[in-house]
């Protein structure tokens, strides 16, 4: 099966993504800067992911006060499924 996924390349590029192919032929995009890290030591014992949202938004052309509906629309226009995303 030959699938053209060139439509995702602009956003992959903007977010410094690296395409990779698994042993079974699945294309996986890795965004090392977007991977979260866990911070321990919170009194409740919860693991809290951290990410520099302002830096990420700036990279794709948004400010830190951009409404989530605009970000969601941007992702959907790029062919990214946002079902299940929270605001």
mmCIF file of N, CA, C and O in Angstrom:
data_model
loop_
_atom_site.group_PDB
_atom_site.id
_atom_site.type_symbol
_atom_site.label_atom_id
_atom_site.label_comp_id
_atom_site.label_asym_id
_atom_site.label_seq_id
_atom_site.Cartn_x
_atom_site.Cartn_y
_atom_site.Cartn_z
ATOM 1 N N UNK A 1 0.853 -1.181 0.000
ATOM 2 C CA UNK A 1 0.000 0.000 0.000
ATOM 3 C C UNK A 1 0.889 1.230 0.000
ATOM 4 O O UNK A 1 1.771 1.381 0.845
ATOM 5 N N UNK A 2 0.670 2.120 -0.926
ATOM 6 C CA UNK A 2 1.464 3.339 -1.059
ATOM 7 C C UNK A 2 0.617 4.511 -0.572
ATOM 8 O O UNK A 2 -0.412 4.811 -1.170
ATOM 9 N N UNK A 3 1.034 5.167 0.511
ATOM 10 C CA UNK A 3 0.272 6.265 1.098
ATOM 11 C C UNK A 3 1.085 7.549 1.010
ATOM 12 O O UNK A 3 2.254 7.568 1.386
ATOM 13 N N UNK A 4 0.458 8.606 0.527
ATOM 14 C CA UNK A 4 1.121 9.899 0.427
ATOM 15 C C UNK A 4 0.818 10.703 1.687
ATOM 16 O O UNK A 4 -0.324 11.104 1.906
ATOM 17 N N UNK A 5 1.809 10.905 2.523
ATOM 18 C CA UNK A 5 1.637 11.677 3.750
ATOM 19 C C UNK A 5 2.360 13.012 3.670
ATOM 20 O O UNK A 5 2.706 13.607 4.686
ATOM 21 N N UNK A 6 2.567 13.510 2.463
ATOM 22 C CA UNK A 6 3.290 14.768 2.289
ATOM 23 C C UNK A 6 2.554 15.953 2.908
ATOM 24 O O UNK A 6 3.174 16.958 3.246
ATOM 25 N N UNK A 7 1.248 15.827 3.118
ATOM 26 C CA UNK A 7 0.471 16.922 3.702
ATOM 27 C C UNK A 7 0.885 17.235 5.131
ATOM 28 O O UNK A 7 0.657 18.340 5.622
ATOM 29 N N UNK A 8 1.530 16.305 5.830
ATOM 30 C CA UNK A 8 1.943 16.558 7.212
ATOM 31 C C UNK A 8 3.339 17.162 7.312
ATOM 32 O O UNK A 8 3.734 17.639 8.366
ATOM 33 N N UNK A 9 4.078 17.149 6.215
ATOM 34 C CA UNK A 9 5.467 17.608 6.264
ATOM 35 C C UNK A 9 5.644 19.052 6.715
ATOM 36 O O UNK A 9 6.573 19.343 7.470
ATOM 37 N N UNK A 10 4.772 20.008 6.319
ATOM 38 C CA UNK A 10 4.975 21.379 6.799
ATOM 39 C C UNK A 10 4.930 21.498 8.320
ATOM 40 O O UNK A 10 5.782 22.148 8.917
ATOM 41 N N UNK A 11 3.968 20.858 8.970
ATOM 42 C CA UNK A 11 3.893 20.975 10.429
ATOM 43 C C UNK A 11 4.982 20.145 11.098
ATOM 44 O O UNK A 11 5.545 20.546 12.105
ATOM 45 N N UNK A 12 5.311 19.005 10.519
ATOM 46 C CA UNK A 12 6.411 18.201 11.056
ATOM 47 C C UNK A 12 7.698 19.016 11.033
ATOM 48 O O UNK A 12 8.453 19.058 11.993
ATOM 49 N N UNK A 13 7.908 19.718 9.953
ATOM 50 C CA UNK A 13 9.111 20.542 9.806
ATOM 51 C C UNK A 13 9.119 21.700 10.802
ATOM 52 O O UNK A 13 10.135 21.971 11.442
ATOM 53 N N UNK A 14 7.987 22.393 10.942
ATOM 54 C CA UNK A 14 7.919 23.533 11.868
ATOM 55 C C UNK A 14 8.181 23.121 13.304
ATOM 56 O O UNK A 14 8.683 23.898 14.106
ATOM 57 N N UNK A 15 7.810 21.896 13.660
ATOM 58 C CA UNK A 15 7.960 21.442 15.033
ATOM 59 C C UNK A 15 9.201 20.567 15.221
ATOM 60 O O UNK A 15 9.333 19.879 16.217
ATOM 61 N N UNK A 16 10.113 20.628 14.250
ATOM 62 C CA UNK A 16 11.360 19.852 14.300
ATOM 63 C C UNK A 16 11.111 18.356 14.467
ATOM 64 O O UNK A 16 11.828 17.670 15.203
ATOM 65 N N UNK A 17 10.091 17.856 13.781
ATOM 66 C CA UNK A 17 9.799 16.430 13.825
ATOM 67 C C UNK A 17 10.741 15.641 12.938
ATOM 68 O O UNK A 17 11.276 16.146 11.958
ATOM 69 N N UNK A 18 10.935 14.397 13.311
ATOM 70 C CA UNK A 18 11.796 13.506 12.546
ATOM 71 C C UNK A 18 10.967 12.281 12.162
ATOM 72 O O UNK A 18 10.503 11.552 13.033
ATOM 73 N N UNK A 19 10.766 12.056 10.851
ATOM 74 C CA UNK A 19 10.025 10.862 10.445
ATOM 75 C C UNK A 19 10.892 9.617 10.605
ATOM 76 O O UNK A 19 12.103 9.651 10.409
ATOM 77 N N UNK A 20 10.237 8.537 10.979
ATOM 78 C CA UNK A 20 10.926 7.274 11.171
ATOM 79 C C UNK A 20 9.981 6.165 10.712
ATOM 80 O O UNK A 20 8.771 6.319 10.777
ATOM 81 N N UNK A 21 10.527 5.069 10.257
ATOM 82 C CA UNK A 21 9.716 3.935 9.826
ATOM 83 C C UNK A 21 10.008 2.755 10.734
ATOM 84 O O UNK A 21 11.161 2.376 10.939
ATOM 85 N N UNK A 22 8.935 2.169 11.286
ATOM 86 C CA UNK A 22 9.091 1.020 12.174
ATOM 87 C C UNK A 22 9.369 -0.234 11.351
ATOM 88 O O UNK A 22 9.259 -0.227 10.127
ATOM 89 N N UNK A 23 9.699 -1.317 12.026
ATOM 90 C CA UNK A 23 9.982 -2.587 11.355
ATOM 91 C C UNK A 23 8.799 -3.082 10.523
ATOM 92 O O UNK A 23 8.986 -3.732 9.501
ATOM 93 N N UNK A 24 7.578 -2.756 10.962
ATOM 94 C CA UNK A 24 6.404 -3.217 10.210
ATOM 95 C C UNK A 24 5.967 -2.224 9.127
ATOM 96 O O UNK A 24 4.942 -2.396 8.487
ATOM 97 N N UNK A 25 6.760 -1.139 8.928
ATOM 98 C CA UNK A 25 6.477 -0.196 7.857
ATOM 99 C C UNK A 25 5.614 0.994 8.242
ATOM 100 O O UNK A 25 5.262 1.802 7.392
ATOM 101 N N UNK A 26 5.291 1.134 9.512
ATOM 102 C CA UNK A 26 4.497 2.259 9.980
ATOM 103 C C UNK A 26 5.360 3.512 10.065
ATOM 104 O O UNK A 26 6.473 3.461 10.585
ATOM 105 N N UNK A 27 4.854 4.627 9.541
ATOM 106 C CA UNK A 27 5.581 5.895 9.639
ATOM 107 C C UNK A 27 5.247 6.534 10.982
ATOM 108 O O UNK A 27 4.077 6.699 11.328
ATOM 109 N N UNK A 28 6.275 6.871 11.726
ATOM 110 C CA UNK A 28 6.119 7.490 13.040
ATOM 111 C C UNK A 28 6.877 8.805 13.016
ATOM 112 O O UNK A 28 8.011 8.862 12.538
ATOM 113 N N UNK A 29 6.263 9.855 13.520
ATOM 114 C CA UNK A 29 6.923 11.158 13.599
ATOM 115 C C UNK A 29 7.318 11.405 15.047
ATOM 116 O O UNK A 29 6.478 11.354 15.949
ATOM 117 N N UNK A 30 8.587 11.675 15.270
ATOM 118 C CA UNK A 30 9.105 11.886 16.622
ATOM 119 C C UNK A 30 9.411 13.368 16.796
ATOM 120 O O UNK A 30 10.105 13.971 15.987
ATOM 121 N N UNK A 31 8.869 13.949 17.864
ATOM 122 C CA UNK A 31 9.073 15.357 18.195
ATOM 123 C C UNK A 31 9.762 15.408 19.549
ATOM 124 O O UNK A 31 9.118 15.538 20.584
ATOM 125 N N UNK A 32 11.082 15.301 19.540
ATOM 126 C CA UNK A 32 11.811 15.191 20.805
ATOM 127 C C UNK A 32 11.606 16.394 21.709
ATOM 128 O O UNK A 32 11.527 16.261 22.924
ATOM 129 N N UNK A 33 11.478 17.587 21.129
ATOM 130 C CA UNK A 33 11.287 18.777 21.958
ATOM 131 C C UNK A 33 9.909 18.798 22.623
ATOM 132 O O UNK A 33 9.710 19.424 23.646
ATOM 133 N N UNK A 34 8.964 18.074 22.043
ATOM 134 C CA UNK A 34 7.613 18.063 22.596
ATOM 135 C C UNK A 34 7.393 16.928 23.582
ATOM 136 O O UNK A 34 6.358 16.872 24.228
ATOM 137 N N UNK A 35 8.337 16.035 23.694
ATOM 138 C CA UNK A 35 8.185 14.948 24.644
ATOM 139 C C UNK A 35 8.253 15.523 26.046
ATOM 140 O O UNK A 35 9.072 16.389 26.345
ATOM 141 N N UNK A 36 7.384 15.055 26.888
ATOM 142 C CA UNK A 36 7.302 15.602 28.241
ATOM 143 C C UNK A 36 8.243 14.861 29.173
ATOM 144 O O UNK A 36 8.633 13.724 28.926
ATOM 145 N N UNK A 37 8.559 15.539 30.239
ATOM 146 C CA UNK A 37 9.358 14.903 31.276
ATOM 147 C C UNK A 37 8.557 14.949 32.565
ATOM 148 O O UNK A 37 7.774 15.864 32.792
ATOM 149 N N UNK A 38 8.734 13.963 33.388
ATOM 150 C CA UNK A 38 7.988 13.885 34.639
ATOM 151 C C UNK A 38 8.769 14.579 35.746
ATOM 152 O O UNK A 38 9.978 14.454 35.846
ATOM 153 N N UNK A 39 8.058 15.321 36.557
ATOM 154 C CA UNK A 39 8.667 15.958 37.716
ATOM 155 C C UNK A 39 8.058 15.335 38.968
ATOM 156 O O UNK A 39 6.858 15.430 39.192
ATOM 157 N N UNK A 40 8.889 14.694 39.757
ATOM 158 C CA UNK A 40 8.417 14.069 40.985
ATOM 159 C C UNK A 40 8.468 15.073 42.119
ATOM 160 O O UNK A 40 8.994 16.163 41.981
ATOM 161 N N UNK A 41 7.920 14.695 43.247
ATOM 162 C CA UNK A 41 8.028 15.530 44.430
ATOM 163 C C UNK A 41 6.788 16.359 44.711
ATOM 164 O O UNK A 41 6.770 17.152 45.642
ATOM 165 N N UNK A 42 5.774 16.202 43.938
ATOM 166 C CA UNK A 42 4.532 16.925 44.218
ATOM 167 C C UNK A 42 3.838 16.208 45.359
ATOM 168 O O UNK A 42 3.771 14.987 45.395
ATOM 169 N N UNK A 43 3.308 16.969 46.305
ATOM 170 C CA UNK A 43 2.759 16.386 47.525
ATOM 171 C C UNK A 43 1.693 15.325 47.255
ATOM 172 O O UNK A 43 1.568 14.370 47.992
ATOM 173 N N UNK A 44 0.942 15.475 46.184
ATOM 174 C CA UNK A 44 -0.107 14.494 45.897
ATOM 175 C C UNK A 44 0.457 13.230 45.270
ATOM 176 O O UNK A 44 -0.240 12.237 45.127
ATOM 177 N N UNK A 45 1.726 13.273 44.854
ATOM 178 C CA UNK A 45 2.327 12.127 44.211
ATOM 179 C C UNK A 45 2.035 12.037 42.727
ATOM 180 O O UNK A 45 2.414 11.081 42.071
ATOM 181 N N UNK A 46 1.351 13.041 42.177
ATOM 182 C CA UNK A 46 1.024 13.025 40.754
ATOM 183 C C UNK A 46 2.264 13.331 39.921
ATOM 184 O O UNK A 46 3.139 14.070 40.342
ATOM 185 N N UNK A 47 2.311 12.766 38.755
ATOM 186 C CA UNK A 47 3.376 13.071 37.805
ATOM 187 C C UNK A 47 2.856 14.171 36.897
ATOM 188 O O UNK A 47 1.786 14.070 36.322
ATOM 189 N N UNK A 48 3.620 15.256 36.776
ATOM 190 C CA UNK A 48 3.184 16.414 35.999
ATOM 191 C C UNK A 48 4.066 16.565 34.770
ATOM 192 O O UNK A 48 5.278 16.749 34.892
ATOM 193 N N UNK A 49 3.474 16.456 33.582
ATOM 194 C CA UNK A 49 4.288 16.678 32.384
ATOM 195 C C UNK A 49 4.589 18.155 32.217
ATOM 196 O O UNK A 49 3.773 19.001 32.554
ATOM 197 N N UNK A 50 5.771 18.477 31.713
ATOM 198 C CA UNK A 50 6.128 19.872 31.478
ATOM 199 C C UNK A 50 6.449 20.063 30.001
ATOM 200 O O UNK A 50 7.001 19.181 29.362
ATOM 201 N N UNK A 51 6.077 21.215 29.493
ATOM 202 C CA UNK A 51 6.369 21.556 28.103
ATOM 203 C C UNK A 51 6.380 23.073 28.010
ATOM 204 O O UNK A 51 5.617 23.749 28.710
ATOM 205 N N UNK A 52 7.230 23.606 27.208
ATOM 206 C CA UNK A 52 7.293 25.047 27.027
ATOM 207 C C UNK A 52 6.280 25.439 25.957
ATOM 208 O O UNK A 52 6.591 25.507 24.775
ATOM 209 N N UNK A 53 5.039 25.677 26.391
ATOM 210 C CA UNK A 53 3.947 25.955 25.457
ATOM 211 C C UNK A 53 4.168 27.245 24.684
ATOM 212 O O UNK A 53 3.885 27.307 23.486
ATOM 213 N N UNK A 54 4.669 28.274 25.342
ATOM 214 C CA UNK A 54 4.878 29.558 24.663
ATOM 215 C C UNK A 54 5.874 29.406 23.516
ATOM 216 O O UNK A 54 5.668 29.943 22.425
ATOM 217 N N UNK A 55 6.939 28.653 23.738
ATOM 218 C CA UNK A 55 7.949 28.438 22.709
ATOM 219 C C UNK A 55 7.365 27.646 21.533
ATOM 220 O O UNK A 55 7.607 27.967 20.377
ATOM 221 N N UNK A 56 6.584 26.634 21.852
ATOM 222 C CA UNK A 56 5.936 25.834 20.814
ATOM 223 C C UNK A 56 4.975 26.691 19.994
ATOM 224 O O UNK A 56 4.999 26.659 18.766
ATOM 225 N N UNK A 57 4.132 27.468 20.651
ATOM 226 C CA UNK A 57 3.168 28.313 19.940
ATOM 227 C C UNK A 57 3.871 29.340 19.066
ATOM 228 O O UNK A 57 3.459 29.592 17.933
ATOM 229 N N UNK A 58 4.939 29.925 19.566
ATOM 230 C CA UNK A 58 5.692 30.906 18.781
ATOM 231 C C UNK A 58 6.265 30.267 17.525
ATOM 232 O O UNK A 58 6.246 30.863 16.448
ATOM 233 N N UNK A 59 6.744 29.045 17.649
ATOM 234 C CA UNK A 59 7.341 28.353 16.506
ATOM 235 C C UNK A 59 6.343 28.143 15.372
ATOM 236 O O UNK A 59 6.704 28.175 14.205
ATOM 237 N N UNK A 60 5.072 27.935 15.695
ATOM 238 C CA UNK A 60 4.078 27.715 14.646
ATOM 239 C C UNK A 60 3.303 28.995 14.318
ATOM 240 O O UNK A 60 2.324 28.964 13.589
ATOM 241 N N UNK A 61 3.770 30.123 14.853
ATOM 242 C CA UNK A 61 3.200 31.407 14.450
ATOM 243 C C UNK A 61 2.084 31.933 15.324
ATOM 244 O O UNK A 61 1.356 32.837 14.909
ATOM 245 N N UNK A 62 1.930 31.410 16.520
ATOM 246 C CA UNK A 62 0.897 31.883 17.432
ATOM 247 C C UNK A 62 1.527 32.544 18.654
ATOM 248 O O UNK A 62 2.669 32.281 19.001
ATOM 249 N N UNK A 63 0.743 33.377 19.329
ATOM 250 C CA UNK A 63 1.195 33.954 20.596
ATOM 251 C C UNK A 63 0.666 33.089 21.731
ATOM 252 O O UNK A 63 -0.191 32.227 21.529
ATOM 253 N N UNK A 64 1.161 33.320 22.932
ATOM 254 C CA UNK A 64 0.755 32.495 24.072
ATOM 255 C C UNK A 64 -0.703 32.702 24.468
ATOM 256 O O UNK A 64 -1.266 31.895 25.191
ATOM 257 N N UNK A 65 -1.332 33.775 23.972
ATOM 258 C CA UNK A 65 -2.748 33.993 24.305
ATOM 259 C C UNK A 65 -3.695 33.616 23.159
ATOM 260 O O UNK A 65 -4.858 33.987 23.159
ATOM 261 N N UNK A 66 -3.206 32.836 22.199
ATOM 262 C CA UNK A 66 -4.040 32.382 21.093
ATOM 263 C C UNK A 66 -5.117 31.439 21.633
ATOM 264 O O UNK A 66 -4.807 30.516 22.382
ATOM 265 N N UNK A 67 -6.380 31.674 21.269
ATOM 266 C CA UNK A 67 -7.453 30.790 21.745
ATOM 267 C C UNK A 67 -7.249 29.348 21.262
ATOM 268 O O UNK A 67 -6.779 29.116 20.143
ATOM 269 N N UNK A 68 -7.599 28.393 22.101
ATOM 270 C CA UNK A 68 -7.404 26.985 21.767
ATOM 271 C C UNK A 68 -8.187 26.582 20.519
ATOM 272 O O UNK A 68 -7.747 25.722 19.762
ATOM 273 N N UNK A 69 -9.329 27.238 20.269
ATOM 274 C CA UNK A 69 -10.106 26.897 19.065
ATOM 275 C C UNK A 69 -9.313 27.231 17.801
ATOM 276 O O UNK A 69 -9.407 26.532 16.797
ATOM 277 N N UNK A 70 -8.503 28.306 17.835
ATOM 278 C CA UNK A 70 -7.679 28.670 16.679
ATOM 279 C C UNK A 70 -6.544 27.661 16.477
ATOM 280 O O UNK A 70 -6.202 27.318 15.351
ATOM 281 N N UNK A 71 -5.973 27.192 17.568
ATOM 282 C CA UNK A 71 -4.908 26.194 17.484
ATOM 283 C C UNK A 71 -5.479 24.882 16.940
ATOM 284 O O UNK A 71 -4.889 24.249 16.064
ATOM 285 N N UNK A 72 -6.650 24.506 17.432
ATOM 286 C CA UNK A 72 -7.304 23.280 16.975
ATOM 287 C C UNK A 72 -7.606 23.372 15.477
ATOM 288 O O UNK A 72 -7.363 22.428 14.730
ATOM 289 N N UNK A 73 -8.110 24.509 15.025
ATOM 290 C CA UNK A 73 -8.414 24.706 13.602
ATOM 291 C C UNK A 73 -7.141 24.572 12.769
ATOM 292 O O UNK A 73 -7.134 23.936 11.720
ATOM 293 N N UNK A 74 -6.047 25.151 13.239
ATOM 294 C CA UNK A 74 -4.761 25.065 12.553
ATOM 295 C C UNK A 74 -4.317 23.606 12.397
ATOM 296 O O UNK A 74 -3.890 23.182 11.331
ATOM 297 N N UNK A 75 -4.423 22.849 13.474
ATOM 298 C CA UNK A 75 -4.026 21.444 13.432
ATOM 299 C C UNK A 75 -4.898 20.642 12.481
ATOM 300 O O UNK A 75 -4.409 19.819 11.706
ATOM 301 N N UNK A 76 -6.207 20.898 12.526
ATOM 302 C CA UNK A 76 -7.133 20.177 11.653
ATOM 303 C C UNK A 76 -6.881 20.510 10.185
ATOM 304 O O UNK A 76 -6.967 19.635 9.324
ATOM 305 N N UNK A 77 -6.544 21.757 9.880
ATOM 306 C CA UNK A 77 -6.227 22.142 8.505
ATOM 307 C C UNK A 77 -4.971 21.427 8.024
ATOM 308 O O UNK A 77 -4.809 21.204 6.831
ATOM 309 N N UNK A 78 -4.104 21.078 8.942
ATOM 310 C CA UNK A 78 -2.890 20.345 8.600
ATOM 311 C C UNK A 78 -3.102 18.851 8.554
ATOM 312 O O UNK A 78 -2.158 18.080 8.418
ATOM 313 N N UNK A 79 -4.363 18.413 8.710
ATOM 314 C CA UNK A 79 -4.671 16.995 8.630
ATOM 315 C C UNK A 79 -4.482 16.235 9.918
ATOM 316 O O UNK A 79 -4.437 15.013 9.919
ATOM 317 N N UNK A 80 -4.403 16.951 11.047
ATOM 318 C CA UNK A 80 -4.207 16.288 12.328
ATOM 319 C C UNK A 80 -5.552 16.136 13.028
ATOM 320 O O UNK A 80 -6.303 17.105 13.188
ATOM 321 N N UNK A 81 -5.856 14.933 13.428
ATOM 322 C CA UNK A 81 -7.120 14.623 14.102
ATOM 323 C C UNK A 81 -7.055 15.139 15.542
ATOM 324 O O UNK A 81 -6.168 14.775 16.305
ATOM 325 N N UNK A 82 -7.972 16.007 15.893
ATOM 326 C CA UNK A 82 -7.965 16.590 17.242
ATOM 327 C C UNK A 82 -9.104 16.065 18.117
ATOM 328 O O UNK A 82 -9.351 16.604 19.190
ATOM 329 N N UNK A 83 -9.783 15.032 17.636
ATOM 330 C CA UNK A 83 -10.849 14.453 18.471
ATOM 331 C C UNK A 83 -10.260 13.974 19.790
ATOM 332 O O UNK A 83 -9.202 13.347 19.826
ATOM 333 N N UNK A 84 -10.911 14.290 20.870
ATOM 334 C CA UNK A 84 -10.441 13.876 22.187
ATOM 335 C C UNK A 84 -9.490 14.860 22.839
ATOM 336 O O UNK A 84 -9.094 14.681 23.980
ATOM 337 N N UNK A 85 -9.119 15.911 22.117
ATOM 338 C CA UNK A 85 -8.225 16.928 22.698
ATOM 339 C C UNK A 85 -9.001 17.784 23.683
ATOM 340 O O UNK A 85 -10.155 18.116 23.461
ATOM 341 N N UNK A 86 -8.353 18.135 24.751
ATOM 342 C CA UNK A 86 -8.974 19.015 25.727
ATOM 343 C C UNK A 86 -8.434 20.425 25.561
ATOM 344 O O UNK A 86 -7.352 20.629 25.010
ATOM 345 N N UNK A 87 -9.178 21.363 26.046
ATOM 346 C CA UNK A 87 -8.755 22.762 25.935
ATOM 347 C C UNK A 87 -8.013 23.192 27.162
ATOM 348 O O UNK A 87 -8.133 22.703 28.201
#
